[in-house]
Coordinates of C-alpha atoms in Angstrom, one line a residue:
X1 CA 0.0 0.0 0.0
X2 CA 2.9 2.3 0.8
X3 CA 4.4 1.6 -2.7
X4 CA 1.0 2.3 -4.2
X5 CA 0.7 5.6 -2.4
X6 CA 4.2 6.6 -3.3
X7 CA 3.5 5.8 -6.9
X8 CA 0.4 7.9 -6.9
X9 CA 2.4 10.8 -5.4
X10 CA 5.0 10.5 -8.1
X11 CA 2.4 10.4 -10.9
X12 CA 0.7 13.4 -9.3
X13 CA 4.0 15.3 -9.2
X14 CA 4.8 14.4 -12.8
X15 CA 1.3 15.5 -14.0
X16 CA 1.8 18.8 -12.1
X17 CA 5.2 19.3 -13.7
X18 CA 3.8 18.6 -17.2
X19 CA 0.9 21.1 -16.6
X20 CA 3.4 23.7 -15.4
X21 CA 5.5 23.2 -18.5
X22 CA 2.5 23.4 -20.8
X23 CA 1.4 26.7 -19.1
X24 CA 4.9 28.1 -19.2
X25 CA 5.3 27.3 -22.9
X26 CA 2.2 29.3 -23.8
X27 CA 3.5 32.5 -22.2
X28 CA 6.0 34.5 -24.2
X29 CA 9.3 34.2 -22.2
X30 CA 11.0 37.3 -21.0
X31 CA 14.7 37.9 -21.6
X32 CA 17.2 35.6 -19.9
X33 CA 18.5 38.6 -18.0
X34 CA 16.7 41.9 -17.3
X35 CA 17.0 44.4 -20.1
X36 CA 16.2 48.1 -20.5
X37 CA 14.9 49.3 -23.8
X38 CA 14.2 52.9 -24.9
X39 CA 10.9 54.0 -26.5
X40 CA 11.3 57.2 -28.5
X41 CA 8.0 59.0 -28.8
X42 CA 6.3 62.4 -29.1
X43 CA 5.4 64.6 -26.2
X44 CA 1.7 63.5 -26.2
X45 CA 2.5 59.9 -25.4
X46 CA 0.7 58.8 -22.2
X47 CA 0.1 55.5 -20.6
X48 CA -1.3 54.5 -17.2
X49 CA 1.7 53.5 -15.0
X50 CA 0.1 50.3 -13.8
X51 CA -0.5 49.2 -17.4
X52 CA 3.2 49.7 -18.4
X53 CA 4.4 48.2 -15.1
X54 CA 2.4 45.0 -15.7
X55 CA 4.2 44.5 -19.0
X56 CA 7.6 45.1 -17.3
X57 CA 6.8 42.7 -14.5
X58 CA 5.7 40.0 -16.9
X59 CA 8.6 40.2 -19.3
X60 CA 11.5 41.5 -17.2
X61 CA 11.9 44.3 -19.8
X62 CA 12.2 47.9 -18.4
X63 CA 10.9 50.5 -20.8
X64 CA 12.5 54.0 -20.7
X65 CA 10.1 56.4 -22.4
X66 CA 11.9 59.4 -24.0
X67 CA 9.7 62.1 -25.5
X68 CA 11.6 64.1 -28.2
X69 CA 9.0 66.8 -29.3
X70 CA 6.2 66.6 -31.7
X71 CA 5.7 64.0 -34.5
X72 CA 7.7 66.0 -37.0
X73 CA 10.6 66.3 -34.6
X74 CA 10.4 62.6 -33.8
X75 CA 10.5 61.7 -37.5
X76 CA 13.5 64.0 -38.1
X77 CA 15.4 62.4 -35.2
X78 CA 14.8 58.9 -36.5
X79 CA 15.9 59.8 -40.0
X80 CA 19.1 61.4 -38.7
X81 CA 20.0 58.4 -36.6
X82 CA 18.9 55.7 -39.0
X83 CA 20.9 52.5 -38.4
X84 CA 22.5 54.0 -35.2
X85 CA 19.3 54.7 -33.3
X86 CA 19.0 56.6 -30.0
X87 CA 16.4 54.0 -28.9
X88 CA 15.0 50.6 -29.7
X89 CA 11.3 51.3 -30.6
X90 CA 9.7 54.5 -31.9
X91 CA 6.0 55.3 -31.4
X92 CA 4.1 58.3 -32.8
X93 CA 5.1 58.6 -36.5
X94 CA 2.1 59.1 -38.7
X95 CA 0.9 58.1 -42.1
X96 CA 2.1 61.2 -43.8
X97 CA 5.7 60.6 -42.7
X98 CA 6.0 56.9 -43.7
X99 CA 7.5 57.3 -47.2
X100 CA 10.4 59.4 -46.0
X101 CA 11.1 57.1 -43.0
X102 CA 11.0 54.0 -45.3
X103 CA 13.3 55.7 -47.8
X104 CA 15.9 56.2 -45.0
X105 CA 15.5 52.6 -43.8
X106 CA 14.7 53.6 -40.3
X107 CA 12.8 50.4 -39.2
X108 CA 13.2 46.6 -39.4
X109 CA 10.1 44.5 -40.3
X110 CA 8.1 42.8 -37.6
X111 CA 4.6 41.3 -38.0
X112 CA 3.0 41.2 -34.6
X113 CA 0.3 38.7 -33.9
X114 CA -1.8 41.5 -32.7
X115 CA -2.3 42.7 -36.3
X116 CA -5.0 40.1 -36.6
X117 CA -7.3 42.4 -34.6
X118 CA -6.4 45.6 -36.5
X119 CA -8.7 47.0 -39.1
X120 CA -7.1 46.3 -42.5
X121 CA -7.5 50.0 -43.7
X122 CA -5.0 51.0 -40.9
X123 CA -2.3 48.6 -42.1
X124 CA -0.5 50.7 -44.7
X125 CA 2.8 48.8 -45.0
X126 CA 2.7 45.2 -46.3
X127 CA 6.3 44.7 -45.1
X128 CA 5.2 45.5 -41.5
X129 CA 8.1 47.9 -40.9
X130 CA 5.6 49.9 -38.9
X131 CA 2.6 48.7 -36.9
X132 CA -0.6 50.8 -36.5
X133 CA -1.3 51.6 -32.9
X134 CA -4.1 54.2 -33.0
X135 CA -5.9 56.6 -35.3
X136 CA -7.7 59.9 -35.0
X137 CA -9.0 62.7 -37.3
X138 CA -8.1 66.3 -37.5
X139 CA -11.3 68.3 -37.9
X140 CA -12.8 71.7 -37.4
X141 CA -14.4 72.0 -34.0
X142 CA -17.4 74.2 -33.2
X143 CA -18.3 76.2 -30.1
X144 CA -21.9 75.1 -30.0
X145 CA -23.0 78.0 -27.7
X146 CA -22.1 80.5 -30.5
X147 CA -24.7 79.0 -32.8
X148 CA -27.6 78.7 -30.4
X149 CA -30.8 80.5 -31.3
X150 CA -31.0 79.5 -34.9
X151 CA -27.7 81.1 -36.1
X152 CA -26.4 79.4 -39.3
X153 CA -23.9 76.7 -38.5
X154 CA -21.1 75.7 -41.0
X155 CA -20.9 72.0 -42.1
X156 CA -18.3 71.8 -44.8
X157 CA -15.0 73.2 -46.0
X158 CA -16.8 75.4 -48.5
X159 CA -18.9 76.9 -45.7
X160 CA -15.7 78.0 -43.9
X161 CA -15.0 80.3 -46.8
X162 CA -18.5 81.7 -46.9
X163 CA -18.9 85.3 -45.8
X164 CA -21.6 84.1 -43.4
X165 CA -18.8 82.8 -41.2
X166 CA -16.3 85.7 -41.7
X167 CA -13.6 86.0 -39.0
X168 CA -14.8 82.9 -37.2
X169 CA -12.1 80.4 -38.0
X170 CA -8.7 80.0 -36.3
X171 CA -6.2 77.5 -37.7
X172 CA -2.6 76.4 -37.1
X173 CA 0.3 77.1 -39.4
X174 CA 1.1 73.9 -41.4
X175 CA 4.8 74.8 -41.3
X176 CA 4.9 74.6 -37.5
X177 CA 1.9 72.4 -36.5
X178 CA 0.8 68.8 -37.2
X179 CA -2.9 69.6 -37.1
X180 CA -2.3 72.6 -39.2
X181 CA -0.6 70.4 -41.8
X182 CA -3.4 67.9 -41.7
X183 CA -5.9 70.6 -42.4
X184 CA -3.9 71.8 -45.4
X185 CA -3.8 68.3 -46.6
X186 CA -7.5 67.9 -46.2
X187 CA -8.0 70.9 -48.5
X188 CA -5.6 69.4 -51.1
X189 CA -7.5 66.1 -50.9
X190 CA -10.8 68.0 -51.4
X191 CA -9.9 70.5 -54.1
X192 CA -6.8 69.0 -55.7
X193 CA -3.7 70.9 -56.9
X194 CA -3.8 73.7 -57.8
X195 CA -7.4 74.0 -56.8
X196 CA -6.5 74.2 -53.1
X197 CA -4.8 77.6 -53.8
X198 CA -8.1 79.2 -54.8
X199 CA -9.7 77.8 -51.7
X200 CA -7.1 79.3 -49.4
X201 CA -7.4 82.7 -51.2
X202 CA -11.1 82.5 -50.2
X203 CA -10.3 81.6 -46.6
X204 CA -7.8 84.4 -46.5
X205 CA -10.3 86.9 -47.7
X206 CA -12.9 85.6 -45.2
X207 CA -10.7 86.6 -42.3
X208 CA -9.1 83.2 -41.2
X209 CA -6.7 83.7 -38.3
X210 CA -3.4 81.7 -38.3
X211 CA -1.4 80.9 -35.2
X212 CA 1.7 78.8 -34.7
X213 CA 0.4 75.8 -32.7
X214 CA -2.6 73.9 -31.4
X215 CA -2.4 75.0 -27.8
X216 CA -2.5 78.7 -28.8
X217 CA -5.4 78.1 -31.2
X218 CA -7.5 75.9 -29.0
X219 CA -6.9 77.4 -25.6
X220 CA -6.1 81.0 -26.6
X221 CA -8.2 81.8 -29.7
X222 CA -11.1 79.4 -29.6
X223 CA -14.2 80.5 -27.7
X224 CA -15.3 77.0 -26.8
X225 CA -12.3 75.5 -25.0
X226 CA -13.6 74.9 -21.5
X227 CA -15.2 78.3 -21.4
X228 CA -12.2 80.0 -22.9
X229 CA -12.0 83.7 -23.6
X230 CA -11.1 83.4 -27.2
X231 CA -13.3 85.0 -29.9
X232 CA -13.3 82.4 -32.6
X233 CA -16.1 79.8 -32.5
X234 CA -14.3 77.6 -35.1
X235 CA -10.9 75.9 -34.7
X236 CA -8.9 73.2 -36.2
X237 CA -8.6 70.4 -33.6
X238 CA -9.6 66.8 -33.3
X239 CA -12.7 64.6 -33.6
X240 CA -12.1 63.6 -30.0
X241 CA -11.6 67.0 -28.5
X242 CA -15.2 67.0 -27.2
X243 CA -14.3 63.9 -25.1
X244 CA -11.5 65.9 -23.4
X245 CA -13.9 68.8 -22.7
X246 CA -16.1 66.5 -20.7
X247 CA -13.4 64.5 -19.0
X248 CA -11.6 67.6 -17.7
X249 CA -14.6 69.8 -17.1
X250 CA -14.7 71.5 -13.7
X251 CA -17.5 71.6 -12.5
X252 CA -18.4 68.3 -14.2
X253 CA -20.5 68.2 -17.3
X254 CA -22.2 65.4 -19.2
X255 CA -22.5 67.0 -22.7
X256 CA -19.6 68.5 -24.5
X257 CA -19.9 72.2 -25.3
X258 CA -18.0 71.6 -28.6
X259 CA -19.1 69.9 -31.8
X260 CA -17.2 68.5 -34.8
X261 CA -17.6 69.2 -38.5
X262 CA -17.2 65.7 -39.7
X263 CA -17.0 66.7 -43.4
X264 CA -13.8 68.6 -42.8
X265 CA -11.7 65.8 -41.3
X266 CA -8.3 64.3 -42.3
X267 CA -7.2 60.9 -41.0
X268 CA -4.0 60.5 -39.0
X269 CA -2.8 57.0 -38.1
X270 CA 0.0 56.6 -35.5
X271 CA 2.5 53.8 -35.9
X272 CA 5.3 52.1 -33.9
X273 CA 8.3 50.3 -35.2
X274 CA 11.4 48.4 -34.2
X275 CA 14.4 50.7 -35.0
X276 CA 17.1 49.3 -37.3
X277 CA 20.3 48.9 -35.3
X278 CA 18.8 48.1 -32.0
X279 CA 20.8 45.7 -29.8
X280 CA 17.5 44.4 -28.2
X281 CA 15.4 43.3 -31.2
X282 CA 13.5 40.5 -29.4
X283 CA 12.6 42.8 -26.5
X284 CA 11.6 45.5 -28.9
X285 CA 9.3 43.1 -30.7
X286 CA 7.6 42.3 -27.3
X287 CA 7.0 46.0 -26.8
X288 CA 5.3 46.2 -30.2
X289 CA 3.1 43.3 -29.1
X290 CA 2.3 45.2 -25.9
X291 CA 1.3 48.3 -27.8
X292 CA -1.3 46.2 -29.6
X293 CA -2.4 44.3 -26.5
X294 CA -5.9 44.8 -25.1
X295 CA -4.7 46.5 -21.8
X296 CA -2.7 49.2 -23.7
X297 CA -5.3 49.6 -26.5
X298 CA -8.1 50.2 -24.0
X299 CA -5.9 52.6 -22.1
X300 CA -5.4 54.8 -25.2
X301 CA -8.8 56.6 -25.5
X302 CA -8.7 58.5 -22.2
X303 CA -4.9 58.9 -22.1
X304 CA -4.2 60.2 -25.6
X305 CA -7.8 60.9 -26.8
X306 CA -7.6 58.9 -30.0
X307 CA -9.1 55.7 -31.2
X308 CA -7.3 52.4 -30.6
X309 CA -6.3 50.4 -33.6
X310 CA -7.5 47.1 -32.3
X311 CA -11.1 46.1 -33.0
X312 CA -11.2 44.1 -29.8
X313 CA -10.6 47.2 -27.6
X314 CA -13.6 48.5 -25.7
X315 CA -14.2 52.2 -25.7
X316 CA -15.1 54.0 -22.4
X317 CA -18.7 55.2 -22.3
X318 CA -17.7 58.9 -22.1
X319 CA -15.6 58.4 -25.3
X320 CA -18.5 56.7 -27.1
X321 CA -20.9 59.4 -26.2
X322 CA -18.7 62.4 -27.1
X323 CA -16.2 61.4 -29.8
X324 CA -17.3 62.2 -33.3
X325 CA -17.5 59.2 -35.7
X326 CA -15.9 60.1 -39.0
X327 CA -17.0 57.7 -41.7
X328 CA -15.2 59.2 -44.7
X329 CA -12.2 61.3 -43.8
X330 CA -9.9 62.9 -46.3
X331 CA -6.7 61.0 -47.0
X332 CA -3.6 61.3 -49.2
X333 CA -0.9 58.7 -49.8
X334 CA 2.4 59.0 -47.9
X335 CA 4.3 59.0 -51.2
X336 CA 2.3 61.9 -52.5
X337 CA 2.7 63.9 -49.3
X338 CA 6.5 63.2 -49.2
X339 CA 6.9 64.3 -52.8
X340 CA 4.9 67.6 -52.5
X341 CA 4.7 68.6 -48.9
X342 CA 7.5 71.2 -48.9
X343 CA 6.1 72.7 -52.1
X344 CA 2.6 72.8 -50.8
X345 CA 3.6 74.4 -47.5
X346 CA 5.7 77.0 -49.3
X347 CA 2.9 77.9 -51.7
X348 CA 0.5 78.1 -48.7
X349 CA 2.9 80.5 -46.9
X350 CA 3.1 82.7 -50.0
X351 CA -0.7 82.8 -50.3
X352 CA -1.2 83.5 -46.6
X353 CA 1.6 86.0 -46.2
X354 CA 3.2 83.8 -43.5

């Protein structure tokens, strides 16, 4: 009986060991020794500390987040250091920058398993040198209070140049601002080249105000930013700006005071990629997987106020209620933007006297 009992104990221990081995093999292993990798990103990158800490605890990978400015500055840094990168992974380059980054061979291909849950229209590189992480739309925002009482409300790009809305729009300079550039590209997608020039002449004659950056436009010139003291009821911002208005309102509100002109929107997709020359390629790939994981994807909406790329990610109720759904945004190919952006911005500057 003792031999039988002993045999049962041995069998039980063997079964437990096999179960443990099976469970362990299904979990992506961390590095053999702890490693620190650097994530280069733009200044707007944000993640809940506990979400990032969970990834670090599970993998043994420490992530050093290094903001380097806006998306344009990030792309320039990556190009200048191609092959000898300042970090291991980059996050925050957008669809209008891809052609130049690919030409400079900044990234190495990596096809994350998480791509299976990403909407196909967001996957712009069939070599998977970059991975879509989120998307959002740059759109004209409206101070809804200004148009109460039956006042005409604009709806389209054409309306913005109508004398009915003279002196109401503030925009960002496309030479110095990412949303400003996106709005210029929207007009080029809408009116073509050289048709966009006539449109901007009409905007100029209709009293459009141009400032250097988004913060100055939204918080300084726009009348609808959290009860701001600006005088312009129209501003180039984002389809998700109304969400932030509700989330940060003091005292609390349930309905956003701002609206979105969904026929004026230009799509921006943000990507991440493993940098060519990294000494920690396997760990960098795990970070890409993490950026597509459900915990990170569901953290995106209320941290960076954009839409997650994963179709499995649930959106918070406040986001669903207040973010504008843009069904048909303006878009241009990365190759077209790379070939003509400098010329377009220069011509815009001449037209606008900037």
